[in-house]
CSV table of C-alpha atoms in Angstrom, one decimal:
chain,number,residue,atom,x,y,z
A,78,MET,CA,0.0,0.0,0.0
A,79,ARG,CA,2.9,2.3,0.8
A,80,ASP,CA,4.3,2.0,-2.7
A,81,LYS,CA,1.0,2.6,-4.4
A,82,LYS,CA,0.4,5.7,-2.3
A,83,GLY,CA,3.9,7.1,-3.0
A,84,LEU,CA,3.5,6.3,-6.7
A,85,LEU,CA,0.1,8.0,-7.0
A,86,LEU,CA,1.4,11.1,-5.2
A,87,GLY,CA,4.5,11.2,-7.4
A,88,LEU,CA,2.3,11.0,-10.5
A,89,LEU,CA,0.1,13.7,-9.1
A,90,ALA,CA,3.1,16.0,-8.6
A,91,MET,CA,4.4,15.3,-12.1
A,92,ALA,CA,0.9,16.0,-13.6
A,93,ILE,CA,0.7,19.3,-11.7
A,94,TYR,CA,4.2,20.2,-13.0
A,95,ILE,CA,3.3,19.4,-16.6
A,96,MET,CA,0.0,21.3,-16.4
A,97,GLY,CA,1.9,24.3,-15.0
A,98,GLY,CA,4.4,24.2,-17.9
A,99,GLY,CA,1.6,24.0,-20.4
A,100,ALA,CA,-0.2,26.9,-18.8
A,101,THR,CA,3.0,29.0,-18.7
A,102,PHE,CA,3.7,28.6,-22.4
A,103,GLY,CA,0.0,29.1,-23.2
A,104,GLY,CA,0.1,32.4,-21.3
A,105,ILE,CA,3.2,33.5,-23.1
A,106,GLY,CA,1.5,32.6,-26.4
A,107,MET,CA,-1.6,34.6,-25.5
A,108,ILE,CA,0.5,37.6,-24.5
A,109,ALA,CA,2.6,37.4,-27.7
A,110,PHE,CA,0.0,36.5,-30.4
A,111,LEU,CA,-3.4,37.5,-29.1
A,112,LYS,CA,-2.6,41.1,-27.9
A,113,GLY,CA,-5.5,43.4,-28.6
A,114,ARG,CA,-8.2,40.7,-29.2
A,115,ASP,CA,-11.3,40.5,-27.1
A,116,ILE,CA,-12.2,37.2,-25.3
A,117,ALA,CA,-15.9,36.6,-25.2
A,118,GLY,CA,-16.6,40.3,-24.5
A,119,VAL,CA,-14.9,40.1,-21.1
A,120,GLY,CA,-11.4,41.6,-21.7
A,121,ASP,CA,-8.2,41.7,-23.6
A,122,ALA,CA,-6.5,38.3,-24.3
A,123,ALA,CA,-3.1,39.7,-23.1
A,124,THR,CA,-4.6,40.3,-19.7
A,125,PHE,CA,-5.8,36.7,-19.5
A,126,GLY,CA,-2.4,35.6,-20.8
A,127,TYR,CA,-0.7,37.3,-17.8
A,128,LEU,CA,-3.1,35.5,-15.5
A,129,VAL,CA,-2.5,32.1,-17.1
A,130,LEU,CA,1.3,32.8,-17.0
A,131,CYS,CA,1.3,33.5,-13.3
A,132,VAL,CA,-1.0,30.5,-12.5
A,133,GLY,CA,1.2,28.3,-14.6
A,134,LEU,CA,4.4,29.4,-12.8
A,135,CYS,CA,2.7,28.8,-9.4
A,136,LEU,CA,1.6,25.3,-10.5
A,137,SER,CA,5.1,24.5,-11.8
A,138,VAL,CA,6.7,25.5,-8.5
A,139,THR,CA,4.1,23.6,-6.6
A,140,GLY,CA,4.8,20.5,-8.7
A,141,VAL,CA,8.6,20.7,-8.2
A,142,LEU,CA,8.1,21.1,-4.4
A,143,LEU,CA,5.8,18.2,-4.3
A,144,MET,CA,8.3,16.0,-6.2
A,145,ARG,CA,11.1,17.0,-3.8
A,146,VAL,CA,8.9,16.1,-0.8
A,147,MET,CA,7.9,12.8,-2.3
A,148,ARG,CA,11.6,12.0,-3.0
A,149,ASN,CA,12.8,12.9,0.5
A,150,ARG,CA,10.0,11.4,2.6
A,151,TYR,CA,9.0,7.9,3.4
A,152,LEU,CA,5.2,7.3,3.5
A,153,VAL,CA,4.3,5.1,6.4
């Protein structure tokens, strides 16, 4: 059971890290290529790009920290 739990948490950390990387590059793409376009009448795409960029960076940092914790801790 300990190995399964550790594996699942490790995979969760890796998934968060990958989603964060995708969101980061998606935000950069929105800032670079969609500047000045309106998204669903709510606001400029570059503004949402900055939001997605920041959330992506936070997710990437969280994923890395979780991977480090999973590597250095034994689950009992």
